[in-house]
Short mmCIF file of C-alpha atoms and ligand atoms in Angstrom, two decimals:
data_model
loop_
_atom_site.label_atom_id
_atom_site.label_comp_id
_atom_site.label_asym_id
_atom_site.label_seq_id
_atom_site.Cartn_x
_atom_site.Cartn_y
_atom_site.Cartn_z
CA MET K 1491 -26.52 -38.31 -41.97
CA ASP K 1492 -24.68 -37.01 -38.89
CA PHE K 1493 -22.87 -33.68 -39.17
CA ASN K 1494 -21.68 -33.75 -35.55
CA LEU K 1495 -17.99 -34.28 -34.84
CA THR K 1496 -17.26 -37.15 -32.46
CA GLU K 1497 -15.71 -36.57 -29.03
CA GLU K 1498 -12.39 -37.74 -30.47
CA HIS K 1499 -12.63 -35.33 -33.40
CA LEU K 1500 -13.41 -32.45 -31.05
CA MET K 1501 -10.39 -33.31 -28.91
CA ILE K 1502 -8.12 -33.37 -31.97
CA GLN K 1503 -9.54 -30.03 -33.08
CA GLN K 1504 -8.87 -28.50 -29.67
CA ALA K 1505 -5.36 -29.94 -29.49
CA ALA K 1506 -4.49 -28.61 -32.96
CA ARG K 1507 -6.05 -25.22 -32.15
CA ASP K 1508 -4.09 -24.92 -28.90
CA PHE K 1509 -0.87 -25.97 -30.61
CA ALA K 1510 -1.38 -23.44 -33.40
CA GLN K 1511 -2.10 -20.59 -30.98
CA ASN K 1512 0.63 -21.41 -28.48
CA GLU K 1513 3.43 -22.74 -30.67
CA LEU K 1514 2.90 -21.51 -34.22
CA LEU K 1515 1.47 -18.02 -33.82
CA PRO K 1516 4.48 -16.63 -31.92
CA GLY K 1517 7.16 -16.11 -34.55
CA VAL K 1518 4.99 -16.80 -37.61
CA ILE K 1519 5.60 -13.31 -39.04
CA GLU K 1520 9.36 -13.57 -38.54
CA ARG K 1521 9.55 -17.06 -40.04
CA ASP K 1522 7.62 -15.81 -43.07
CA GLU K 1523 9.77 -12.71 -43.46
CA LYS K 1524 13.12 -14.52 -43.12
CA GLN K 1525 12.06 -17.81 -44.74
CA ILE K 1526 12.83 -19.76 -41.56
CA PHE K 1527 11.78 -23.42 -41.53
CA PRO K 1528 9.71 -24.26 -38.40
CA THR K 1529 12.11 -26.95 -37.18
CA GLU K 1530 11.11 -27.07 -33.52
CA GLN K 1531 7.44 -26.69 -34.30
CA VAL K 1532 7.52 -29.65 -36.72
CA LYS K 1533 9.16 -31.79 -34.04
CA LYS K 1534 6.39 -30.82 -31.60
CA MET K 1535 3.74 -31.61 -34.22
CA GLY K 1536 5.30 -35.06 -34.37
CA GLN K 1537 5.17 -35.45 -30.60
CA LEU K 1538 1.48 -34.52 -30.67
CA GLY K 1539 0.80 -37.14 -33.34
CA PHE K 1540 0.16 -34.70 -36.22
CA MET K 1541 2.94 -35.92 -38.52
CA GLY K 1542 1.69 -39.49 -38.96
CA MET K 1543 -2.00 -39.08 -38.27
CA MET K 1544 -3.22 -41.95 -40.48
CA VAL K 1545 -0.24 -44.22 -39.85
CA ASP K 1546 -0.98 -47.50 -38.10
CA PRO K 1547 0.06 -47.38 -34.40
CA LYS K 1548 2.19 -50.48 -34.99
CA TYR K 1549 4.49 -48.20 -37.04
CA GLY K 1550 4.32 -45.40 -34.46
CA GLY K 1551 1.43 -43.46 -36.01
CA SER K 1552 -1.77 -42.07 -34.52
CA GLY K 1553 -4.06 -44.50 -36.37
CA LEU K 1554 -6.68 -41.81 -37.00
CA ASP K 1555 -9.12 -41.34 -39.87
CA ALA K 1556 -8.95 -38.85 -42.74
CA ILE K 1557 -11.66 -36.70 -41.12
CA SER K 1558 -9.30 -36.13 -38.15
CA TYR K 1559 -6.60 -35.18 -40.61
CA VAL K 1560 -8.82 -32.56 -42.29
CA ILE K 1561 -9.74 -31.12 -38.89
CA ALA K 1562 -6.12 -30.84 -37.76
CA MET K 1563 -4.95 -29.46 -41.12
CA GLU K 1564 -7.61 -26.74 -40.97
CA GLU K 1565 -6.58 -25.66 -37.48
CA ILE K 1566 -2.83 -25.61 -38.20
CA SER K 1567 -3.38 -23.78 -41.52
CA LYS K 1568 -5.53 -21.14 -39.81
CA VAL K 1569 -2.31 -19.89 -38.28
CA ASP K 1570 0.68 -21.12 -40.30
CA ALA K 1571 0.32 -22.56 -43.81
CA SER K 1572 4.08 -23.10 -44.01
CA ALA K 1573 3.95 -25.55 -41.11
CA SER K 1574 0.83 -27.18 -42.53
CA VAL K 1575 2.40 -27.95 -45.91
CA VAL K 1576 5.21 -29.79 -44.13
CA MET K 1577 2.53 -31.71 -42.27
CA SER K 1578 0.50 -32.37 -45.42
CA VAL K 1579 3.39 -33.68 -47.52
CA ASN K 1580 4.59 -35.89 -44.69
CA ASN K 1581 1.15 -37.30 -43.86
CA SER K 1582 -0.64 -37.74 -47.12
CA LEU K 1583 2.14 -38.16 -49.67
CA VAL K 1584 5.06 -39.74 -47.82
CA CYS K 1585 3.59 -41.71 -44.89
CA TRP K 1586 0.42 -42.74 -46.65
CA GLY K 1587 2.28 -43.77 -49.82
CA LEU K 1588 4.72 -45.89 -47.84
CA GLN K 1589 2.06 -47.43 -45.62
CA GLU K 1590 -0.22 -48.30 -48.51
CA TYR K 1591 2.33 -49.56 -51.04
CA GLY K 1592 5.64 -50.10 -49.23
CA THR K 1593 7.08 -53.47 -48.26
CA GLU K 1594 7.01 -54.51 -44.61
CA GLU K 1595 10.73 -53.78 -44.41
CA GLN K 1596 10.30 -50.28 -45.89
CA LYS K 1597 7.47 -49.50 -43.49
CA GLN K 1598 9.44 -50.65 -40.46
CA LYS K 1599 12.51 -48.75 -41.57
CA TYR K 1600 10.94 -45.38 -42.36
CA LEU K 1601 7.47 -44.97 -40.84
CA PRO K 1602 8.31 -44.75 -37.11
CA GLY K 1603 10.72 -41.84 -37.65
CA LEU K 1604 8.39 -40.09 -40.11
CA ALA K 1605 5.31 -40.50 -37.93
CA SER K 1606 7.03 -39.26 -34.77
CA GLY K 1607 8.34 -36.07 -36.39
CA GLU K 1608 11.93 -37.13 -35.72
CA ILE K 1609 12.41 -36.93 -39.48
CA HIS K 1610 10.15 -35.87 -42.32
CA GLY K 1611 9.83 -36.68 -45.98
CA ALA K 1612 9.55 -35.21 -49.47
CA PHE K 1613 7.59 -36.26 -52.54
CA CYS K 1614 9.44 -35.69 -55.79
CA LEU K 1615 7.39 -35.78 -58.98
CA SER K 1616 7.74 -32.35 -60.64
CA GLU K 1617 10.54 -31.60 -63.08
CA PRO K 1618 11.53 -28.60 -65.18
CA GLU K 1619 9.59 -30.08 -68.11
CA ALA K 1620 7.10 -32.26 -66.27
CA GLY K 1621 4.80 -30.29 -63.96
CA SER K 1622 1.14 -30.65 -64.90
CA ASP K 1623 2.22 -33.00 -67.66
CA ALA K 1624 3.52 -35.46 -65.10
CA THR K 1625 3.83 -38.51 -67.36
CA SER K 1626 6.68 -36.74 -69.25
CA GLN K 1627 9.25 -37.76 -66.65
CA LYS K 1628 12.83 -37.10 -67.80
CA THR K 1629 14.56 -38.35 -64.65
CA THR K 1630 15.83 -41.84 -65.43
CA ALA K 1631 16.27 -44.89 -63.19
CA VAL K 1632 18.26 -47.37 -65.24
CA ASP K 1633 17.87 -50.98 -64.12
CA MET K 1634 21.29 -52.43 -63.28
CA GLY K 1635 20.10 -55.74 -61.84
CA ASP K 1636 20.26 -55.30 -58.09
CA HIS K 1637 20.12 -51.49 -58.18
CA TYR K 1638 19.06 -48.46 -60.25
CA ILE K 1639 21.24 -45.62 -61.47
CA VAL K 1640 19.27 -42.39 -61.19
CA ASN K 1641 19.98 -39.22 -63.21
CA GLY K 1642 17.90 -36.07 -63.55
CA THR K 1643 16.45 -33.01 -61.86
CA LYS K 1644 13.37 -32.52 -59.69
CA ASN K 1645 11.87 -29.07 -59.27
CA TRP K 1646 10.00 -27.28 -56.50
CA ILE K 1647 10.46 -29.97 -53.88
CA THR K 1648 8.76 -29.10 -50.58
CA ASN K 1649 10.97 -30.10 -47.63
CA GLY K 1650 13.71 -30.33 -50.27
CA ASN K 1651 16.57 -29.58 -47.89
CA THR K 1652 15.15 -30.58 -44.52
CA ALA K 1653 13.74 -34.00 -45.48
CA SER K 1654 15.47 -37.26 -44.68
CA VAL K 1655 13.38 -39.53 -46.91
CA TYR K 1656 12.61 -38.70 -50.56
CA LEU K 1657 10.06 -40.57 -52.67
CA VAL K 1658 11.36 -40.02 -56.19
CA ILE K 1659 9.47 -40.76 -59.41
CA ALA K 1660 11.70 -41.73 -62.36
CA GLN K 1661 11.47 -43.37 -65.77
CA THR K 1662 12.95 -46.85 -66.20
CA HIS K 1663 11.37 -48.01 -69.49
CA PRO K 1664 10.73 -44.92 -71.68
CA GLU K 1665 9.23 -47.08 -74.44
CA LYS K 1666 6.43 -48.03 -72.02
CA LYS K 1667 5.67 -44.34 -71.29
CA HIS K 1668 3.89 -43.92 -67.93
CA LYS K 1669 3.80 -47.69 -67.44
CA GLY K 1670 7.62 -47.70 -67.30
CA ILE K 1671 7.88 -45.26 -64.39
CA ASN K 1672 9.10 -46.29 -60.92
CA ALA K 1673 8.92 -44.78 -57.43
CA LEU K 1674 12.15 -45.06 -55.43
CA ILE K 1675 13.02 -44.24 -51.84
CA MET K 1676 16.13 -42.07 -51.79
CA THR K 1677 18.14 -40.40 -49.04
CA LYS K 1678 20.36 -37.35 -49.40
CA ASP K 1679 23.46 -39.17 -48.17
CA MET K 1680 23.48 -41.18 -51.40
CA PRO K 1681 26.52 -40.13 -53.47
CA GLY K 1682 25.49 -37.99 -56.45
CA PHE K 1683 22.39 -36.54 -54.68
CA SER K 1684 22.62 -32.74 -54.50
CA ILE K 1685 20.25 -29.98 -53.44
CA GLY K 1686 19.81 -26.63 -55.18
CA PRO K 1687 19.41 -23.26 -53.43
CA LYS K 1688 16.25 -22.39 -51.53
CA GLU K 1689 13.56 -20.86 -53.73
CA GLN K 1690 12.62 -17.25 -52.80
CA LYS K 1691 8.85 -17.54 -52.64
CA MET K 1692 5.81 -15.25 -52.53
CA GLY K 1693 4.04 -17.33 -49.88
CA ILE K 1694 4.44 -20.35 -47.58
CA ARG K 1695 7.87 -18.85 -47.06
CA GLY K 1696 8.62 -20.86 -43.92
CA SER K 1697 8.59 -24.08 -45.94
CA ASP K 1698 11.77 -24.96 -47.80
CA THR K 1699 11.44 -25.52 -51.52
CA HIS K 1700 14.41 -26.71 -53.57
CA SER K 1701 15.44 -28.39 -56.80
CA LEU K 1702 17.15 -31.74 -56.43
CA MET K 1703 19.84 -32.98 -58.78
CA PHE K 1704 20.75 -36.63 -59.25
CA SER K 1705 24.00 -37.61 -60.92
CA ASP K 1706 24.55 -41.37 -61.21
CA VAL K 1707 22.89 -42.01 -57.85
CA LYS K 1708 22.94 -45.71 -56.97
CA VAL K 1709 19.62 -46.78 -55.45
CA PRO K 1710 19.19 -50.39 -54.23
CA LYS K 1711 16.32 -52.33 -55.83
CA GLU K 1712 14.81 -52.94 -52.40
CA ASN K 1713 14.07 -49.17 -52.32
CA ARG K 1714 11.53 -49.47 -55.14
CA ILE K 1715 7.92 -49.03 -54.05
CA GLY K 1716 5.59 -51.59 -55.64
CA GLU K 1717 6.11 -53.62 -58.79
CA ASP K 1718 8.31 -52.53 -61.69
CA GLY K 1719 6.38 -49.81 -63.58
CA PHE K 1720 4.01 -48.94 -60.70
CA GLY K 1721 5.56 -45.52 -60.10
CA PHE K 1722 3.08 -43.35 -62.00
CA LYS K 1723 0.04 -45.07 -60.50
CA PHE K 1724 1.74 -44.70 -57.12
CA ALA K 1725 2.10 -40.95 -57.70
CA MET K 1726 -1.51 -40.52 -58.86
CA LYS K 1727 -3.03 -42.59 -56.06
CA THR K 1728 -0.94 -40.81 -53.47
CA LEU K 1729 -1.74 -37.37 -54.89
CA ALA K 1730 -5.47 -38.14 -54.79
CA GLY K 1731 -5.21 -38.19 -50.98
CA GLY K 1732 -2.68 -35.36 -50.96
CA ARG K 1733 -5.28 -33.14 -52.60
CA ILE K 1734 -7.57 -33.64 -49.58
CA GLY K 1735 -4.70 -32.36 -47.41
CA ILE K 1736 -4.14 -29.28 -49.58
CA ALA K 1737 -7.90 -28.64 -49.78
CA SER K 1738 -7.91 -28.62 -45.96
CA GLN K 1739 -4.92 -26.31 -45.96
CA ALA K 1740 -6.86 -23.93 -48.23
CA LEU K 1741 -9.89 -24.24 -45.94
CA GLY K 1742 -7.71 -23.29 -42.96
CA ILE K 1743 -6.23 -20.29 -44.76
CA ALA K 1744 -9.77 -19.14 -45.61
CA SER K 1745 -11.14 -19.63 -42.11
CA GLY K 1746 -8.09 -17.98 -40.53
CA ALA K 1747 -8.45 -14.91 -42.75
CA TYR K 1748 -12.21 -14.82 -42.17
CA GLU K 1749 -11.93 -14.92 -38.36
CA LEU K 1750 -9.45 -12.05 -38.39
CA ALA K 1751 -11.64 -10.01 -40.73
CA LEU K 1752 -14.78 -10.68 -38.69
CA ASN K 1753 -13.11 -9.65 -35.43
CA TYR K 1754 -11.58 -6.57 -37.01
CA SER K 1755 -14.91 -5.48 -38.51
CA LYS K 1756 -16.47 -5.53 -35.04
CA VAL K 1757 -13.94 -3.13 -33.52
CA ARG K 1758 -12.92 -0.82 -36.35
CA LYS K 1759 -15.19 2.22 -36.58
CA ALA K 1760 -15.87 4.41 -39.60
CA PHE K 1761 -18.66 6.95 -40.07
CA GLY K 1762 -19.65 6.59 -36.42
CA THR K 1763 -20.19 2.83 -36.32
CA GLU K 1764 -18.31 -0.48 -36.41
CA ILE K 1765 -17.59 -1.29 -40.05
CA CYS K 1766 -19.52 -4.61 -39.81
CA ASN K 1767 -22.63 -2.42 -39.64
CA HIS K 1768 -22.00 -1.21 -43.18
CA GLN K 1769 -23.82 -3.59 -45.44
CA ALA K 1770 -20.98 -3.72 -47.98
CA ILE K 1771 -18.76 -5.22 -45.26
CA ALA K 1772 -21.49 -7.39 -43.73
CA PHE K 1773 -22.21 -8.95 -47.13
CA LYS K 1774 -18.54 -9.75 -47.64
CA LEU K 1775 -18.62 -11.57 -44.29
CA ALA K 1776 -21.76 -13.44 -45.35
CA ASP K 1777 -20.14 -14.55 -48.62
CA MET K 1778 -17.03 -15.68 -46.75
CA ALA K 1779 -19.07 -17.66 -44.22
CA VAL K 1780 -21.07 -19.46 -46.91
CA ASN K 1781 -18.03 -20.27 -49.04
CA ILE K 1782 -16.04 -21.57 -46.09
CA GLU K 1783 -18.91 -23.77 -44.95
CA ALA K 1784 -19.25 -25.19 -48.48
CA ALA K 1785 -15.49 -25.78 -48.72
CA ARG K 1786 -15.53 -27.56 -45.35
CA HIS K 1787 -18.34 -29.85 -46.51
CA LEU K 1788 -16.39 -30.76 -49.67
CA CYS K 1789 -13.24 -31.48 -47.63
CA MET K 1790 -15.17 -33.60 -45.16
CA LYS K 1791 -16.96 -35.46 -47.95
CA ALA K 1792 -13.68 -36.33 -49.65
CA ALA K 1793 -12.19 -37.46 -46.33
CA TRP K 1794 -15.30 -39.50 -45.59
CA ASP K 1795 -15.04 -41.16 -49.01
CA LYS K 1796 -11.45 -42.08 -48.15
CA ASP K 1797 -12.41 -43.42 -44.72
CA GLN K 1798 -15.23 -45.46 -46.26
CA HIS K 1799 -12.82 -46.91 -48.86
CA LYS K 1800 -14.80 -45.29 -51.65
CA ASN K 1801 -13.10 -43.65 -54.62
CA TYR K 1802 -11.97 -40.13 -53.66
CA ASP K 1803 -10.16 -39.05 -56.85
CA VAL K 1804 -13.01 -36.76 -57.88
CA SER K 1805 -14.27 -35.68 -54.45
CA GLY K 1806 -10.68 -34.78 -53.49
CA ALA K 1807 -10.21 -32.82 -56.73
CA MET K 1808 -13.52 -31.00 -56.16
CA ALA K 1809 -12.53 -30.13 -52.60
CA LYS K 1810 -9.14 -28.79 -53.71
CA LEU K 1811 -10.53 -26.84 -56.67
CA PHE K 1812 -13.24 -25.17 -54.60
CA ALA K 1813 -11.40 -24.64 -51.31
CA SER K 1814 -8.36 -23.11 -53.02
CA GLN K 1815 -10.60 -20.55 -54.79
CA VAL K 1816 -12.33 -19.82 -51.48
CA ALA K 1817 -8.93 -19.35 -49.80
CA MET K 1818 -7.90 -16.86 -52.47
CA ASP K 1819 -11.20 -14.93 -52.49
CA THR K 1820 -11.50 -14.86 -48.70
CA ALA K 1821 -7.92 -13.71 -48.13
CA VAL K 1822 -8.28 -10.88 -50.68
CA GLU K 1823 -11.51 -9.69 -49.03
CA ALA K 1824 -9.97 -10.02 -45.55
CA VAL K 1825 -7.25 -7.58 -46.65
CA GLN K 1826 -9.97 -5.26 -48.00
CA ILE K 1827 -11.91 -5.35 -44.73
CA HIS K 1828 -8.71 -4.42 -42.86
CA GLY K 1829 -8.18 -1.38 -45.11
CA GLY K 1830 -4.62 -0.02 -44.85
CA ASN K 1831 -3.92 -2.30 -41.90
CA GLY K 1832 -4.54 -5.25 -44.18
CA TYR K 1833 -1.53 -4.28 -46.20
CA VAL K 1834 0.99 -4.59 -43.37
CA LYS K 1835 2.45 -7.71 -41.84
CA GLU K 1836 1.33 -7.38 -38.22
CA TYR K 1837 -2.33 -7.96 -39.11
CA HIS K 1838 -1.52 -11.36 -40.74
CA VAL K 1839 -4.07 -11.17 -43.56
CA GLU K 1840 -1.53 -10.09 -46.20
CA ARG K 1841 0.35 -13.34 -45.43
CA PHE K 1842 -2.86 -15.34 -45.84
CA MET K 1843 -3.34 -13.68 -49.23
CA ARG K 1844 0.18 -14.63 -50.35
CA ASP K 1845 -0.11 -18.14 -48.90
CA ALA K 1846 -3.52 -18.79 -50.46
CA LYS K 1847 -2.23 -18.61 -54.03
CA ILE K 1848 -0.10 -21.74 -53.83
CA THR K 1849 -3.13 -23.90 -53.05
CA GLN K 1850 -4.31 -23.26 -56.63
CA ILE K 1851 -0.96 -24.42 -58.04
CA TYR K 1852 0.61 -27.34 -56.19
CA GLU K 1853 -0.61 -30.93 -56.04
CA GLY K 1854 -2.22 -30.24 -59.42
CA THR K 1855 -3.25 -26.76 -60.58
CA SER K 1856 -6.92 -25.77 -60.63
CA GLU K 1857 -6.93 -26.47 -64.35
CA ILE K 1858 -5.67 -30.01 -63.68
CA GLN K 1859 -8.39 -30.55 -61.06
CA LYS K 1860 -10.92 -29.51 -63.72
CA ILE K 1861 -9.42 -32.09 -66.10
CA VAL K 1862 -9.82 -34.81 -63.45
CA ILE K 1863 -13.40 -33.72 -62.60
CA SER K 1864 -14.56 -33.14 -66.19
CA ARG K 1865 -13.23 -36.50 -67.40
CA SER K 1866 -15.23 -38.18 -64.66
CA VAL K 1867 -18.48 -36.28 -65.22
CA ILE K 1868 -18.32 -36.79 -68.98
CA ALA K 1869 -17.60 -40.52 -68.57
CA GLY K 1870 -20.64 -40.66 -66.26
N1 CAA N 2556 -5.36 -43.32 -59.60
C1 CAA N 2556 -4.77 -44.32 -60.27
N2 CAA N 2556 -4.31 -44.20 -61.52
C2 CAA N 2556 -4.47 -43.02 -62.12
C3 CAA N 2556 -5.08 -41.92 -61.50
C4 CAA N 2556 -5.52 -42.11 -60.16
N3 CAA N 2556 -6.09 -41.10 -59.48
N4 CAA N 2556 -5.08 -40.87 -62.35
C5 CAA N 2556 -4.48 -41.30 -63.49
N5 CAA N 2556 -4.12 -42.60 -63.33
C6 CAA N 2556 -3.48 -43.47 -64.32
C7 CAA N 2556 -4.38 -43.69 -65.52
O1 CAA N 2556 -5.30 -44.74 -65.28
C8 CAA N 2556 -3.36 -44.05 -66.58
O2 CAA N 2556 -2.93 -45.39 -66.43
P1 CAA N 2556 -3.45 -46.56 -67.46
O3 CAA N 2556 -3.01 -46.13 -68.82
O4 CAA N 2556 -2.76 -47.77 -66.95
O5 CAA N 2556 -4.93 -46.59 -67.31
C9 CAA N 2556 -2.17 -43.19 -66.20
O6 CAA N 2556 -2.34 -42.83 -64.83
C10 CAA N 2556 -2.07 -41.92 -67.03
O7 CAA N 2556 -3.28 -41.22 -66.85
P2 CAA N 2556 -3.88 -40.30 -67.97
O8 CAA N 2556 -3.98 -41.06 -69.26
O9 CAA N 2556 -5.13 -39.71 -67.42
O10 CAA N 2556 -2.71 -39.23 -68.10
P3 CAA N 2556 -2.75 -37.73 -68.59
O11 CAA N 2556 -1.37 -37.37 -68.94
O12 CAA N 2556 -3.84 -37.50 -69.58
O13 CAA N 2556 -3.24 -36.89 -67.27
C11 CAA N 2556 -2.96 -35.99 -65.08
C12 CAA N 2556 -2.80 -37.19 -66.01
C13 CAA N 2556 -4.23 -36.20 -64.27
C14 CAA N 2556 -3.07 -34.66 -65.76
C15 CAA N 2556 -1.70 -36.07 -64.22
O14 CAA N 2556 -0.55 -35.92 -65.02
C16 CAA N 2556 -1.67 -35.07 -63.09
O15 CAA N 2556 -2.30 -35.29 -62.06
N6 CAA N 2556 -0.90 -33.96 -63.25
C17 CAA N 2556 -0.67 -33.03 -62.16
C18 CAA N 2556 0.60 -33.39 -61.44
C19 CAA N 2556 0.55 -33.01 -60.00
O16 CAA N 2556 -0.48 -33.04 -59.35
N7 CAA N 2556 1.72 -32.75 -59.43
C20 CAA N 2556 1.84 -32.51 -58.05
C21 CAA N 2556 3.27 -32.70 -57.61
S1 CAA N 2556 3.44 -32.98 -55.85
C22 CAA N 2556 3.17 -31.50 -55.16
O17 CAA N 2556 2.81 -30.55 -55.79
C23 CAA N 2556 3.38 -31.50 -53.65
C24 CAA N 2556 3.29 -30.17 -53.07
O18 CAA N 2556 3.29 -29.17 -53.72
C25 CAA N 2556 3.24 -29.97 -51.66
P1 FAD N 2557 2.81 -26.02 -65.90
O1 FAD N 2557 2.48 -27.46 -65.95
O2 FAD N 2557 3.84 -25.51 -66.84
O3 FAD N 2557 1.49 -25.18 -66.07
C1 FAD N 2557 1.48 -23.79 -66.41
C2 FAD N 2557 0.03 -23.35 -66.58
O4 FAD N 2557 -0.57 -24.08 -67.66
C3 FAD N 2557 -0.83 -23.65 -65.35
O5 FAD N 2557 -1.79 -22.65 -65.18
C4 FAD N 2557 -1.52 -24.95 -65.72
O6 FAD N 2557 -2.73 -25.17 -65.03
C5 FAD N 2557 -1.73 -24.75 -67.21
N1 FAD N 2557 -1.88 -26.02 -67.94
C6 FAD N 2557 -0.93 -26.97 -68.14
N2 FAD N 2557 -1.44 -28.01 -68.82
C7 FAD N 2557 -2.75 -27.71 -69.04
C8 FAD N 2557 -3.81 -28.39 -69.69
N3 FAD N 2557 -3.67 -29.60 -70.21
N4 FAD N 2557 -5.01 -27.79 -69.73
C9 FAD N 2557 -5.20 -26.56 -69.16
N5 FAD N 2557 -4.22 -25.87 -68.54
C10 FAD N 2557 -3.02 -26.45 -68.47
N6 FAD N 2557 6.09 -30.78 -56.93
C11 FAD N 2557 6.51 -31.96 -56.38
O7 FAD N 2557 6.65 -32.95 -57.09
N7 FAD N 2557 6.75 -32.06 -55.06
C12 FAD N 2557 6.62 -31.01 -54.22
O8 FAD N 2557 6.86 -31.16 -53.01
C13 FAD N 2557 6.20 -29.75 -54.75
N8 FAD N 2557 6.11 -28.66 -53.97
C14 FAD N 2557 5.87 -27.44 -54.54
C15 FAD N 2557 5.95 -26.27 -53.75
C16 FAD N 2557 5.81 -25.03 -54.35
C17 FAD N 2557 5.94 -23.80 -53.51
C18 FAD N 2557 5.55 -24.92 -55.73
C19 FAD N 2557 5.42 -23.58 -56.41
C20 FAD N 2557 5.42 -26.06 -56.49
C21 FAD N 2557 5.59 -27.32 -55.90
N9 FAD N 2557 5.57 -28.48 -56.68
C22 FAD N 2557 5.95 -29.68 -56.14
C23 FAD N 2557 5.33 -28.39 -58.11
C24 FAD N 2557 3.86 -28.20 -58.47
O9 FAD N 2557 3.15 -29.38 -58.26
C25 FAD N 2557 3.81 -27.75 -59.93
O10 FAD N 2557 4.29 -26.41 -59.96
C26 FAD N 2557 2.43 -27.84 -60.53
O11 FAD N 2557 2.02 -29.18 -60.65
C27 FAD N 2557 2.34 -27.14 -61.90
O12 FAD N 2557 3.38 -27.52 -62.74
P2 FAD N 2557 4.27 -26.38 -63.51
O13 FAD N 2557 4.75 -25.46 -62.47
O14 FAD N 2557 5.27 -27.10 -64.32
O15 FAD N 2557 3.24 -25.63 -64.41
#
């Protein structure tokens, strides 16, 4: 077993770290406060190869492995989790889903733009009455021969307003339940496609989250991904990899908060000494360090499973479940270590605390990850 990163992995880590420090850190507080989408920064992430990391170079991607993706996601998330969710959705849900299951024509049409950061995508599964219970899709895609007519509402869609390509899950054969669901590629210029107002969020406020409404939207049959009825499997398989991305986002939030807390504890003095010399603070730092290391191992293991073409449904769920709890715990303690300064924006850790929470909710709540994991361990 080799725990060393390769030369290539180290270069990717350095490039992501430099980008985060130089391009994301300036303005991150203002973007969070005013809910400003990081438009220019996302374009630059594309130019650096971070928007289509696992996409085959023949479609304009970086052709890298999932380990590289985890490394880059951690570094970007250490500074700006709003930018990293844009990156995660585009890489692991949209690009990966299209590359793995799209037709040659679909790949050629959409992947080069998505991988270069010229455009980005959205993944549309959740509905007002189908969040965790994702098989209960109410959005319909009625088969009209050479096209579908789509009606319904999607909720909480990341990149909802800024995306150009939307992968939409909808029910075609309700009598077949989840086996009747399809995945369709939609674009917002399709008549009948409308976008709701921006959600006012607690965290990841730089990312744009919207409801989408479809009223008799005509979608050509050639926009379907996979065979008729493959849509739910498509969503589940894609989300399995997406969860590695969100686990890495959580890891980055945790390590970003930890580094700030560690540095602060070495300069802030109380009772005549730096606060890291008080055992209560030192032990918090020890707990953070152990948890982050464990979360990183779980993320890397899930990515390694993916790279080795092993099943990563459970390892990805474990990584997300654990890393998101570590993100939450670490960010809360980072605020505590900063004392009053932790409660104000300029020290960043209050943002990490708000951003951490979403990692326990999206791409399957922690309870859903436990369902996935427990079913597997019980089945043996
Ligand atoms: N790979 C392939 N197929 C899978 C699968 C996987 N990982 N997981 C489930 N399936 C298949 C099952 O095999 C089954 O198909 P068959 O009947 O043909 O075997 C079908 O899917 C239904 O599965 P279940 O019977 O297990 O369905 P369920 O209703 O009991 O539970 C669930 C399914 C795991 C709870 C699922 O609904 C789920 O993951 N819910 C959470 C939804 C979610 O993660 N949403 C995220 C939205 S995207 C997002 O959030 C993006 C973002 O924020 C940035
Ligand atoms: P519910 O399913 O109503 O769950 C409510 C509570 O009940 C949760 O604690 C849940 O864990 C628990 N619960 C539900 N069922 C069970 C059960 N069987 N056992 C135990 N506990 C259970 N979705 C997309 O499709 N695309 C996106 O891009 C996207 N981006 C998002 C961005 C943000 C900022 C947010 C907030 C959400 C986003 N989502 C997106 C939606 C997200 O995936 C859902 O919010 C999530 O899956 C939970 O669904 P729900 O909100 O309907 O909660």
